[in-house]
Coordinates of C-alpha atoms in Angstrom, one line a residue:
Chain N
X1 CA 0.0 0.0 0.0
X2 CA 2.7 2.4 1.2
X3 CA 4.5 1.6 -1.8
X4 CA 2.1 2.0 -4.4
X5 CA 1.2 5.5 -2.7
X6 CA 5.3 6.6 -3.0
X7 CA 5.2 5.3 -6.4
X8 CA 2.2 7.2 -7.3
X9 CA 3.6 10.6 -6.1
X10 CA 7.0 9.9 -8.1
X11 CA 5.1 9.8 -11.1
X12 CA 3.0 13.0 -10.2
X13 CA 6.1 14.7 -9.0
X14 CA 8.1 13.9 -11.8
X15 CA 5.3 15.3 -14.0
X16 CA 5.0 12.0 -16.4
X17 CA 1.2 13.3 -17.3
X18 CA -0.2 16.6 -16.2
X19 CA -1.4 17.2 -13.3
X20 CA -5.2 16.9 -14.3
X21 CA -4.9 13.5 -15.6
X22 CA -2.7 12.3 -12.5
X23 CA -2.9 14.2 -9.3
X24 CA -0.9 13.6 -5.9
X25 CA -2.5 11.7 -3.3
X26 CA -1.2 13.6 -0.1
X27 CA 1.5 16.1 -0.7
X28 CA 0.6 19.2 -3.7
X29 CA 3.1 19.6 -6.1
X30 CA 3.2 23.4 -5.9
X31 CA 2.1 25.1 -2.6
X32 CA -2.0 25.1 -2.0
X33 CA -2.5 22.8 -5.0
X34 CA -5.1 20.1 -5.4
X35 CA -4.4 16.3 -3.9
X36 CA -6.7 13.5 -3.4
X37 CA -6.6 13.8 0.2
X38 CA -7.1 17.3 0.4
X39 CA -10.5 17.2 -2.0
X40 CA -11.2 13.9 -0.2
X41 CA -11.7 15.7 3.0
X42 CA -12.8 19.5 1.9
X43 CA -15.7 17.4 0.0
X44 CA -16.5 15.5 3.7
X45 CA -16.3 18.6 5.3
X46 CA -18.2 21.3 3.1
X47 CA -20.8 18.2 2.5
X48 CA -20.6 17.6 -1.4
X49 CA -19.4 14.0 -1.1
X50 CA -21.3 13.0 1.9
X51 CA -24.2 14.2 0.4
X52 CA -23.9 12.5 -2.8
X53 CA -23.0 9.4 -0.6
X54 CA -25.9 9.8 1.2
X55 CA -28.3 10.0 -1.7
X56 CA -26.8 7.2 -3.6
X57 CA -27.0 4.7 -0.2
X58 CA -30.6 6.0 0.4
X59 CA -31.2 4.5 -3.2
X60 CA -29.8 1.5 -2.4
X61 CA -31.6 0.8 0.7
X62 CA -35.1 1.6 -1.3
X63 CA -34.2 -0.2 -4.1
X64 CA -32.6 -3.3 -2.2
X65 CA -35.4 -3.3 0.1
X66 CA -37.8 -4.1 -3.0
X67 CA -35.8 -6.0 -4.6
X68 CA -35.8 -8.3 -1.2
X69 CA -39.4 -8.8 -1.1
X70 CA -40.0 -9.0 -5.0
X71 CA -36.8 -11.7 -4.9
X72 CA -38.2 -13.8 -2.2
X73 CA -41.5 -14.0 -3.2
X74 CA -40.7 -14.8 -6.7
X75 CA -38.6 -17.3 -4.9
X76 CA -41.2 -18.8 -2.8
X77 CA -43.5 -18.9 -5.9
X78 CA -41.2 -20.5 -8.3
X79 CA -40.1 -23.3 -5.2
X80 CA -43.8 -23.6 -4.3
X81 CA -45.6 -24.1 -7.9
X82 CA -44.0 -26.1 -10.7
X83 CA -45.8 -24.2 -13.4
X84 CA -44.2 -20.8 -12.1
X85 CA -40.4 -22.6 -11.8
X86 CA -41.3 -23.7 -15.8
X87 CA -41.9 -20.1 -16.9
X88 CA -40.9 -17.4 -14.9
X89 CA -37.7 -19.7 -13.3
X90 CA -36.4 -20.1 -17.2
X91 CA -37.6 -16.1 -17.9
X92 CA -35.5 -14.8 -15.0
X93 CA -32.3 -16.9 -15.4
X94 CA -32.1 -16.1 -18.9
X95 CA -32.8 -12.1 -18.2
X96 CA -30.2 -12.5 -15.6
X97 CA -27.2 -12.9 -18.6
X98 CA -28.4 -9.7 -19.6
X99 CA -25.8 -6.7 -17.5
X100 CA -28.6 -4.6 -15.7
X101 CA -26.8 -1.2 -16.9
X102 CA -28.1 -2.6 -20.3
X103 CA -31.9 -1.9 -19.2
X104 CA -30.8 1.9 -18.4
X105 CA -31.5 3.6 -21.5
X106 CA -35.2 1.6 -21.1
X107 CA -35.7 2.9 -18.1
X108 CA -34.3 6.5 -19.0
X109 CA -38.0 6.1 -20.9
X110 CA -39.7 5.0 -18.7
X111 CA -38.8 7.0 -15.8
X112 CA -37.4 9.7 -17.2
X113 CA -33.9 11.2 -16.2
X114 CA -33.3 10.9 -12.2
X115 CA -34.3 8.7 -9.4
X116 CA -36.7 6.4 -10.7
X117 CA -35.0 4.8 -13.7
X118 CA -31.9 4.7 -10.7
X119 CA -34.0 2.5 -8.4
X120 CA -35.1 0.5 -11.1
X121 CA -31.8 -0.3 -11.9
X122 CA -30.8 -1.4 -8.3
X123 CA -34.6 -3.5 -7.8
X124 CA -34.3 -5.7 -11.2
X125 CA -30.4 -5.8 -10.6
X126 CA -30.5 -7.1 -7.2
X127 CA -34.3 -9.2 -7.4
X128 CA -33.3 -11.2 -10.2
X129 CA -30.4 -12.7 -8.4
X130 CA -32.4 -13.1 -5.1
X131 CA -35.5 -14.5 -6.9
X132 CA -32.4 -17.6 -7.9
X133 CA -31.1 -17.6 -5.0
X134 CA -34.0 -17.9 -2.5
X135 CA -35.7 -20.4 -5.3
X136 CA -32.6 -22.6 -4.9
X137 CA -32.7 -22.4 -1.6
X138 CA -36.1 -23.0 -0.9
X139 CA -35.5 -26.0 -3.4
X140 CA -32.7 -27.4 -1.0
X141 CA -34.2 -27.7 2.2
X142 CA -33.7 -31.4 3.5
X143 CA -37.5 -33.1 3.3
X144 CA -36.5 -34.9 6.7
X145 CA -36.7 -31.1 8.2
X146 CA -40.1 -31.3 6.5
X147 CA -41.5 -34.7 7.1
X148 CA -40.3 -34.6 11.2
X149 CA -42.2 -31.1 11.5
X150 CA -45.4 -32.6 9.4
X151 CA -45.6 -35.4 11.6
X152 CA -45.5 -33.1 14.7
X153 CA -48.5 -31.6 13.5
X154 CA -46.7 -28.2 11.5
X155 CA -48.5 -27.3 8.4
X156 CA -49.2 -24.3 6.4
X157 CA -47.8 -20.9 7.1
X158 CA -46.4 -22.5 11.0
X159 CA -44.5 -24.7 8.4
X160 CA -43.4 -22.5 6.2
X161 CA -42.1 -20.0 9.6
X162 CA -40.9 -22.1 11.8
X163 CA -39.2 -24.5 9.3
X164 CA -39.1 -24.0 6.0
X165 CA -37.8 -20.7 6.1
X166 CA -35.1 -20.9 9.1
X167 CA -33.7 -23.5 7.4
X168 CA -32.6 -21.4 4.1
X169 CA -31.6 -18.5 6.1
X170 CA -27.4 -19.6 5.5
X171 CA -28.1 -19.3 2.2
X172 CA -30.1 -16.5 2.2
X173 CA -27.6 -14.7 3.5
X174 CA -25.3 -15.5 0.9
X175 CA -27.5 -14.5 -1.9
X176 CA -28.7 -11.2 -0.2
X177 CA -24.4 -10.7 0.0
X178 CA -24.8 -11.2 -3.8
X179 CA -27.4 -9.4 -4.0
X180 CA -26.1 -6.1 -2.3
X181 CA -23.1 -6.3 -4.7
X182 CA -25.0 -6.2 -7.5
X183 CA -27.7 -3.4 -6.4
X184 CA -24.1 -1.0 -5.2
X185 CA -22.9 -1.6 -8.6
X186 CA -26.2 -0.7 -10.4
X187 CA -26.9 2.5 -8.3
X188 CA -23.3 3.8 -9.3
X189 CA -23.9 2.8 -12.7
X190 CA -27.2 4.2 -12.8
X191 CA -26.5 7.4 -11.6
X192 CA -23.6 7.6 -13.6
X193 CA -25.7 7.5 -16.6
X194 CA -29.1 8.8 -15.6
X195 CA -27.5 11.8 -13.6
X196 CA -29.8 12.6 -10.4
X197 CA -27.5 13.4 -8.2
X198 CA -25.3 10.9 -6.0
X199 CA -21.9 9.8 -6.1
X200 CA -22.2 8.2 -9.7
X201 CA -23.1 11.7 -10.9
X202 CA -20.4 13.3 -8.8
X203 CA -17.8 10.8 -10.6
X204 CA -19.7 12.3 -14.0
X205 CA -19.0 15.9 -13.0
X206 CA -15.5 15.1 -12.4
X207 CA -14.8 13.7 -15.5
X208 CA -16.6 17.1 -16.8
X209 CA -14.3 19.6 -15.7
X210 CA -11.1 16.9 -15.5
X211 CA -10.9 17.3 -11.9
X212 CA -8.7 13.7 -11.4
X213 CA -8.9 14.2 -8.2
X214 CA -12.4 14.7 -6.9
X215 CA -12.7 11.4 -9.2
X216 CA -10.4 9.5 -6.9
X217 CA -11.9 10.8 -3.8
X218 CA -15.1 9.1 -4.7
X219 CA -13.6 6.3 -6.2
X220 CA -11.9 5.9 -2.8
X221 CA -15.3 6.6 -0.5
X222 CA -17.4 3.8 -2.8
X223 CA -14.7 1.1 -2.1
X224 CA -14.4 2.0 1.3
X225 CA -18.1 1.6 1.9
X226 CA -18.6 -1.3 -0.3
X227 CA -16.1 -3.4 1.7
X228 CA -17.6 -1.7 5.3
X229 CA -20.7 -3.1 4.4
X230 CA -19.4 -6.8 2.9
X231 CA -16.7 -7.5 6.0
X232 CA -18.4 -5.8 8.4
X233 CA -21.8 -6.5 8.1
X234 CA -22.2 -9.4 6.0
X235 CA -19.5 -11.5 6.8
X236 CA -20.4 -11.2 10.3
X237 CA -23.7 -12.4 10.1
X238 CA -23.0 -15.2 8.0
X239 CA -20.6 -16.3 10.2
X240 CA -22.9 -16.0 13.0
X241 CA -25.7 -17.8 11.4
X242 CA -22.6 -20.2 9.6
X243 CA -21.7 -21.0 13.6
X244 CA -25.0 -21.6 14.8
X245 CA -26.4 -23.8 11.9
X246 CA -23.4 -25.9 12.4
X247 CA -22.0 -25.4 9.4
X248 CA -19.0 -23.6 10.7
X249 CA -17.5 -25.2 13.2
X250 CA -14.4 -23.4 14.0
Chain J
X1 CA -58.4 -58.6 25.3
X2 CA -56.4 -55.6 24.6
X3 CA -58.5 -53.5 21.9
X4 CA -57.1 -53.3 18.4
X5 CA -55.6 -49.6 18.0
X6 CA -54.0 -49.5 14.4
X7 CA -55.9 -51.8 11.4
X8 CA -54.8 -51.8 8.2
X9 CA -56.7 -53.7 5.8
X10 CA -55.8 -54.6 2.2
X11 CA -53.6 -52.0 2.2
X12 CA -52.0 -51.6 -1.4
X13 CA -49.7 -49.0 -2.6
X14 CA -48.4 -48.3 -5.9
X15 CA -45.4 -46.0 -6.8
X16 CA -46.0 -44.5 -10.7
X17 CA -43.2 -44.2 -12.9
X18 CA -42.2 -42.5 -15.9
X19 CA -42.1 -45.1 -19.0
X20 CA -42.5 -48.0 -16.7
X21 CA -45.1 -50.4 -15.1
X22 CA -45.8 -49.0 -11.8
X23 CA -44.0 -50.6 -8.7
X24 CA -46.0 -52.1 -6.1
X25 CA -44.6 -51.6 -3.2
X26 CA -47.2 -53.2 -0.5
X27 CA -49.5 -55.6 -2.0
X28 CA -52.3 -56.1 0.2
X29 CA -51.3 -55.7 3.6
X30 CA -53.3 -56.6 6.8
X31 CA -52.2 -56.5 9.9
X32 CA -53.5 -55.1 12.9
X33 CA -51.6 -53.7 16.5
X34 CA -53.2 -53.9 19.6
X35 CA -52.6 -50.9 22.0
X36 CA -49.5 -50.9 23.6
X37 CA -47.8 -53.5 21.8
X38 CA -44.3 -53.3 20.1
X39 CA -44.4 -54.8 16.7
X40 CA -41.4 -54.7 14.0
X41 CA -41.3 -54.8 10.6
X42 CA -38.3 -56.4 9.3
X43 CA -37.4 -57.3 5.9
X44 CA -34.7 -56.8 3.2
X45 CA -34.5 -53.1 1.5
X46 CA -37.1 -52.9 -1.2
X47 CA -39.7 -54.5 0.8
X48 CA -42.1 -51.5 1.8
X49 CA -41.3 -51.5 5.4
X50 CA -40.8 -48.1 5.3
X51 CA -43.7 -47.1 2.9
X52 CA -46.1 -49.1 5.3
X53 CA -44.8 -46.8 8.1
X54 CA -45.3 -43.7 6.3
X55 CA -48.9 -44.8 5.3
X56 CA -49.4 -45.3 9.1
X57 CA -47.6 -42.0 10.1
X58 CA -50.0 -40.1 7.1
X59 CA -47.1 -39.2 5.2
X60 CA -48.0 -41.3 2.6
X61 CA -51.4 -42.0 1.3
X62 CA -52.3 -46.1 0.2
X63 CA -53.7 -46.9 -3.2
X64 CA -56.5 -48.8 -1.9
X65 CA -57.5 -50.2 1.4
X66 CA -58.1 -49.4 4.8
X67 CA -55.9 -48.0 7.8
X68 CA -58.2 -47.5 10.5
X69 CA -56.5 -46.0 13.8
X70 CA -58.8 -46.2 16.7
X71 CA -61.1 -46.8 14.6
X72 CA -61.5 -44.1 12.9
X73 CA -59.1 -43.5 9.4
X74 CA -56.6 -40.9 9.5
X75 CA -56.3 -37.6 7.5
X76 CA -52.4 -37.2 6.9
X77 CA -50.1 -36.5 9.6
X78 CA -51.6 -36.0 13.0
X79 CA -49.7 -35.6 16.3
X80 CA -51.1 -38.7 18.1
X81 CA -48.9 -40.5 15.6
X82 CA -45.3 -39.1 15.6
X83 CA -41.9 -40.4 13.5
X84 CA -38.4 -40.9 14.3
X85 CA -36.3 -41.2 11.5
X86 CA -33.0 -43.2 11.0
X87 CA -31.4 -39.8 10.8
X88 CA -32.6 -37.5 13.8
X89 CA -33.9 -34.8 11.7
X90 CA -33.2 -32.0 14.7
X91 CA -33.4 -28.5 13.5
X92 CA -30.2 -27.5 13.9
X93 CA -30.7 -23.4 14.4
X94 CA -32.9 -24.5 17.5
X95 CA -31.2 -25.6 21.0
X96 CA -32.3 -29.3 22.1
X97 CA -34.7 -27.9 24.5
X98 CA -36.6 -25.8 21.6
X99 CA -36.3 -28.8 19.4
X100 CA -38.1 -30.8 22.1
X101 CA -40.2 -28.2 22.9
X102 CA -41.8 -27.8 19.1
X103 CA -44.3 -30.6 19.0
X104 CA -45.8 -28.8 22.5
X105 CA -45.9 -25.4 21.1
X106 CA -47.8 -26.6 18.0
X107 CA -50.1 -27.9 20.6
X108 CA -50.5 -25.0 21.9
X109 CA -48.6 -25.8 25.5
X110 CA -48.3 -22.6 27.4
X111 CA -44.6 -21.9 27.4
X112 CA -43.6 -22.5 31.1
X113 CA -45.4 -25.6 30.8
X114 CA -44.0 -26.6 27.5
X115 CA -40.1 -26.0 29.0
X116 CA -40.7 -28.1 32.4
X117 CA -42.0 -31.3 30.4
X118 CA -39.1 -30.8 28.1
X119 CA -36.6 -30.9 30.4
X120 CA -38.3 -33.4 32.3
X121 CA -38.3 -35.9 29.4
X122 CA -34.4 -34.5 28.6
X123 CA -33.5 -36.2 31.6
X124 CA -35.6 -39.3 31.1
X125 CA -33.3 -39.6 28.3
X126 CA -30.1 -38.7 30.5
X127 CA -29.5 -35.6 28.4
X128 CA -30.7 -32.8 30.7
X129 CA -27.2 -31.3 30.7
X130 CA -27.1 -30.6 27.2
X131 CA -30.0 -28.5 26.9
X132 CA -29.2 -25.2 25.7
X133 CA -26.2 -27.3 23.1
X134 CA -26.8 -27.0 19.9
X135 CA -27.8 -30.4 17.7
X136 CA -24.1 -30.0 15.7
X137 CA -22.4 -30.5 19.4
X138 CA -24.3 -33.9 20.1
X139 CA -22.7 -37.6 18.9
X140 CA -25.6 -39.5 16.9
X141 CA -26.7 -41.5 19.8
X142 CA -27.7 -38.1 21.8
X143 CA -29.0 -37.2 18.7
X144 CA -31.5 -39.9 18.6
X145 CA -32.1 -39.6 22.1
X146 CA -33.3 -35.8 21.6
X147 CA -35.2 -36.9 18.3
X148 CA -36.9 -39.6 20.6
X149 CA -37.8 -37.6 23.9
X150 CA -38.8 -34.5 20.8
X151 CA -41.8 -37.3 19.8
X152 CA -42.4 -38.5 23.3
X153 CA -42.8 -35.4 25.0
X154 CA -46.2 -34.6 23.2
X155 CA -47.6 -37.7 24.3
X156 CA -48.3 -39.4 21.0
X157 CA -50.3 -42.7 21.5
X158 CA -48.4 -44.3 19.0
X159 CA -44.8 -43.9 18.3
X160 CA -43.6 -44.7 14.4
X161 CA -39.9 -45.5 14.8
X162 CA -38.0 -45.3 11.0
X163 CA -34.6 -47.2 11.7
X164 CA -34.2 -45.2 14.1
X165 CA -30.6 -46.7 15.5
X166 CA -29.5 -48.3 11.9
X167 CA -27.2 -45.7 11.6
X168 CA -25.3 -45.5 15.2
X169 CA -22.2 -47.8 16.2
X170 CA -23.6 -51.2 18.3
X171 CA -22.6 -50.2 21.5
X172 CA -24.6 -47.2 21.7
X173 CA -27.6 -49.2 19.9
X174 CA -27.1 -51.7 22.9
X175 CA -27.7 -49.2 25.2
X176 CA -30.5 -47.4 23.3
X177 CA -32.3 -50.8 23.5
X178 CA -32.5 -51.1 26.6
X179 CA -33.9 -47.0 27.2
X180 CA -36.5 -47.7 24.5
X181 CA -37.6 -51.2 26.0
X182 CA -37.6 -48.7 29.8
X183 CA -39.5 -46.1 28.2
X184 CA -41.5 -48.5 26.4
X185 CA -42.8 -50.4 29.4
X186 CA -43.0 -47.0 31.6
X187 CA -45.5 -45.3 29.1
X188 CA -47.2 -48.3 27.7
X189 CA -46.8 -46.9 24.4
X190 CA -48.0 -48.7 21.2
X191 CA -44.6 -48.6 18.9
X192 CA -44.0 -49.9 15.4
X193 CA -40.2 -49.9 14.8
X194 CA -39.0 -51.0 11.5
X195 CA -35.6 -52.0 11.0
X196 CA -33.6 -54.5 8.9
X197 CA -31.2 -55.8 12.3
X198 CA -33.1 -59.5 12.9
X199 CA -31.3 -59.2 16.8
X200 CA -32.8 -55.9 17.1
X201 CA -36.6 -57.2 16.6
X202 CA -36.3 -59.8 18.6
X203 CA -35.1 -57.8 21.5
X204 CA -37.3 -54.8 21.4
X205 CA -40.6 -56.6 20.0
X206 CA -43.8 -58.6 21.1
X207 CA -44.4 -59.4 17.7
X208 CA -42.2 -59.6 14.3
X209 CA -43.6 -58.6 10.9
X210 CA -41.3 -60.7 8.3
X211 CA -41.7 -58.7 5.0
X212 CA -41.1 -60.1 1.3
X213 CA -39.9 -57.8 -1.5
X214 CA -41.5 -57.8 -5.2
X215 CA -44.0 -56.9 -4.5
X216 CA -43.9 -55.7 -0.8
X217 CA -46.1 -57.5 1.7
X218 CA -46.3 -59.7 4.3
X219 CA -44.4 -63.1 4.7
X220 CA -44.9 -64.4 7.9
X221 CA -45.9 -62.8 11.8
X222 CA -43.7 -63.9 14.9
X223 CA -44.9 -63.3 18.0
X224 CA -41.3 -63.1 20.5
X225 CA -42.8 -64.8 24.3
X226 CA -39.8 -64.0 26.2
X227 CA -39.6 -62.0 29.7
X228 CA -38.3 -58.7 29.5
X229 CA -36.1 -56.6 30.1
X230 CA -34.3 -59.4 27.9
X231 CA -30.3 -59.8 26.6
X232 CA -29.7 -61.3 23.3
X233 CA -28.5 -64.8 24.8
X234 CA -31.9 -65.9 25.7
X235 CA -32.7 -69.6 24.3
X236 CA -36.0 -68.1 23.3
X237 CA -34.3 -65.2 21.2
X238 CA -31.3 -67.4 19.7
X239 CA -34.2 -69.5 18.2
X240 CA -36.2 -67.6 17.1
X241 CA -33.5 -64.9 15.6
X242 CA -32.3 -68.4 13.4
X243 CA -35.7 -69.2 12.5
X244 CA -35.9 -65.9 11.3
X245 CA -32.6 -65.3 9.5
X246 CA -33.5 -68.9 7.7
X247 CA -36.8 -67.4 6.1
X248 CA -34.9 -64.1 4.8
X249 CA -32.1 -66.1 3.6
X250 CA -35.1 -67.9 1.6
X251 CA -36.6 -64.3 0.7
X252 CA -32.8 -62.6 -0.2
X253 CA -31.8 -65.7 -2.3
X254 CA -35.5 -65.3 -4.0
X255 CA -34.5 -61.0 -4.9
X256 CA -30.8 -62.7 -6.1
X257 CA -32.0 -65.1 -8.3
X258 CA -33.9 -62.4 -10.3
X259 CA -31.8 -59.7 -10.0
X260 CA -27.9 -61.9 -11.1
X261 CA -29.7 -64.9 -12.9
X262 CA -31.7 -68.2 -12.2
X263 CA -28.6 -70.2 -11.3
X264 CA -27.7 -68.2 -8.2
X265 CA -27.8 -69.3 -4.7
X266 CA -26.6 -68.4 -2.0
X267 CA -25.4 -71.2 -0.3
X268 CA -24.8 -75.0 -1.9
X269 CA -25.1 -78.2 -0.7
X270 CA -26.8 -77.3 2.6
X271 CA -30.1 -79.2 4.0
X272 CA -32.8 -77.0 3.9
X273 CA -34.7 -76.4 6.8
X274 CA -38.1 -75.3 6.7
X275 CA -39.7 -72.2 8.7
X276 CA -41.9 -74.7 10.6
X277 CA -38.8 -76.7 11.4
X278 CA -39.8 -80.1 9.8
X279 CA -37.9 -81.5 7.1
X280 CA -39.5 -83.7 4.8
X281 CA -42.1 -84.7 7.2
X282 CA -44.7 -83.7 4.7
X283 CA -43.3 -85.0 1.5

């Protein structure tokens, strides 16, 4: 890390490309001037960057939220009814090859420019792969599980809660990991595109006026957050639920 | 006379399959289990022992014919009638008390209540210590123990037993015969325990149900008159364990012959003895 930092200055010292197109992480080349750092935490302070981060993260919570309940009951359907697996299980693997960025200039038409063609982004991005995973899951719980709750008298909807359900949450988990991937890469992508404010935006400004670094300052704050969230939120709980199902052992 | 508790008459049950003639897998079965008596099923695989236990439990529904259970037939799985399965099927995000406590919160046991008779049937089964373990932390016997107190703790009046020690190491399966034969006696249960271990049946059980294969069904009934608690080495058990291991070597050599070819067998040269234990008499 240090090392790739010094490297990086000794090429923006040495002025190999202009300063625009490669600017110093911590220490200006002339006295006052821009670096990373410096834009990094003027933007934190005066509010620009946590502003945009704040919008884009508030469109990913919407849009993952939806996408949770559209994915799992999609799930449920398509593990519950064989008819709905046949049709709409084929339909959504094969949209699934297609890159969600791909439906952006659809839903510039639809939505028009701004936060709705964003969230739609994020909800068919992230509810596609949780419709596959929760089917899959609900697909793989053991029948034992099943038959030993059926012959204690569980049926219905206390079936469904008390076992069905508890018994895909590991791999729940994993897929709503997936999932929330997929929906931080769409809202970037969709903002980048279909403006609205937000940090994708931002990273289009930037590129506007060549300010280098005001693009690495949110390059720096979306990696930053994407591997808070991952290691520090997701990881934990699968480990957690990993332990306690037995899985894990260690 | 005890009354008869479970009767199943000409029960039949097919299995359909794709591009074939459907299987049979019990071809009219009737048998009937007074209250509170311990009956096996044994047989080779493949002879419906399981199936018929299934049909009993409601988890499986006959063809055609009759299962009456206190006289009255059953609509699918009902909590009078519970399973334990060869593998102990404990939900493994739930502590051993919750697991046991499940069939007596679908019940509708208040809480309090529900926890006490757990733990009180957790120690029938010397596993009151590991209450708040995880399944994942138990060996297989304990396992089965938990899966066992989990069915009796609701007070089912029959207990359907799948297996249940098949896949545990003989030791521990020599001790869990002598818990279930305790807890047997002690609640007066009515049990039907199928299993493919001929000692097993003849230790645990008042009566034997010999099963053929192709199709499934009845072969022959043995009712086991020996004292309990009993040990394997009774004269009555050795016997009758012989007689029985004579008629499935009859009914394995029969499932050989058509699956490897006419001119198997599976021993040659040996005087035949028949289940009745005359031979040639009635030449």
């Amino acid at each position: 890390m240090l090392i790739l930092i010094t490297i990086w200055e000794a090429i923006s010292k040495f002025d190999v490309f202009p300063a625009f197109m490669w600017p110093p992480l911590i220490i200006p080349n002339d006295p006052g001037g821009v670096t990373v750092l410096k834009t990094l935490v003027n933007g934190i302070i005066d509010g620009q960057l946590l502003e945009a981060t704040g919008s884009s993260l508030i469109r990913l919570f919407i849009g993952f939220f939806i996408a949770v309940v559209i994915g799992f009951v999609l799930g449920f359907l398509i593990y519950k009814y064989k008819i709905v697996d046949d049709t709409l299980g084929f339909f959504v693997t094969s949209l699934q090859a297609i890159p969600n960025i791909v439906w952006m200039p659809l839903a510039i038409l639809w939505f028009g420019l701004g936060v709705g063609s964003v969230i739609f982004i994020v909800i068919l991005g992230a509810a596609l792969s949780i419709t596959i995973t929760s089917s899959t899951a609900f697909k793989s719980v053991p029948p034992l599980l099943i038959r030993v709750a059926s012959t204690m008298g569980s049926t219905g909807i206390h079936l469904f809660r008390t076992v069905i359900f508890k018994s895909t949450i590991p791999q729940q988990i994993a897929g709503l990991r997936l999932a929330w991937a997929l929906a931080w890469r769409a809202v970037l992508a969709g903002e980048l595109l279909g403006g609205s404010g937000g940090l994708g935006t931002l990273l289009d400004l930037g590129r506007s006026i060549q300010a280098m670094d005001l693009i690495f300052s949110i390059m720096i704050i979306i990696g930053v957050i994407g591997s808070f969230i991952d290691n520090f939120i997701f990881v934990r709980i699968e480990r957690f639920v990993l332990r306690k199902w037995g899985i894990l052992t260690t | 006379m005890a009354e008869e508790h479970i009767i199943l008459q000409n029960v039949h049950k097919e299995f359909q399959r794709k591009d074939h003639a459907p299987t049979i897998a019990l071809d009219d079965v009737t048998l009937s289990i007074k209250k509170g008596e311990f009956v096996s099923l044994l047989g080779p695989s493949g002879c419906g022992k399981s199936t018929l236990l299934n049909i009993v439990a409601g988890l499986e529904k006959e063809t055609s014919g009759s299962l009456l259970v206190n006289n009255k037939p059953i609509k699918g799985p009902g909590n009078d009638r519970i399973v334990v399965f060869q593998e102990s099927g404990l939900f493994p995000w739930m502590s051993v008390l919750d697991n046991v406590m499940y069939g007596l919160l679908i019940k509708k046991v208040p809480k309090q209540e529900a926890k006490e008779r757990a733990l009180d049937w957790l120690q029938k089964v010397h596993l009151g210590k590991f209450a708040h373990a995880l399944p994942h932390e138990l060996s297989g016997g304990m396992k089965q123990r938990v899966a066992i107190a989990r069915a009796l703790v609701t007070d089912p009046e029959i207990l359907l037993m799948d297996e249940p020690f098949a896949a545990l190491d003989e030791q521990t399966r020599m001790v869990l015969h002598m818990e279930l034969d305790k807890l047997w006696r002690e609640t007066g249960k009515t049990i039907i325990f199928v299993t493919h271990n001929i000692r097993e049946a003849v230790v645990l059980s008042d009566r034997i149900v010999l099963m053929k294969t192709r199709p499934g069904g009845i072969k022959n009934i043995f009712p086991v008159q020996a004292a309990r608690p009993r040990t394997s080495s009774d004269s009555i058990l050795v016997h009758l364990e012989n007689r029985i291991l004579t008629e499935l070597e009859q009914e394995m050599e029969k499932v050989l012959k058509e699956e490897l070819g006419s001119d198997y067998a599976l021993k040659t040269d040996d005087l035949r003895v028949d289940p009745n234990n005359n031979m040639g008499s009635d030449i």
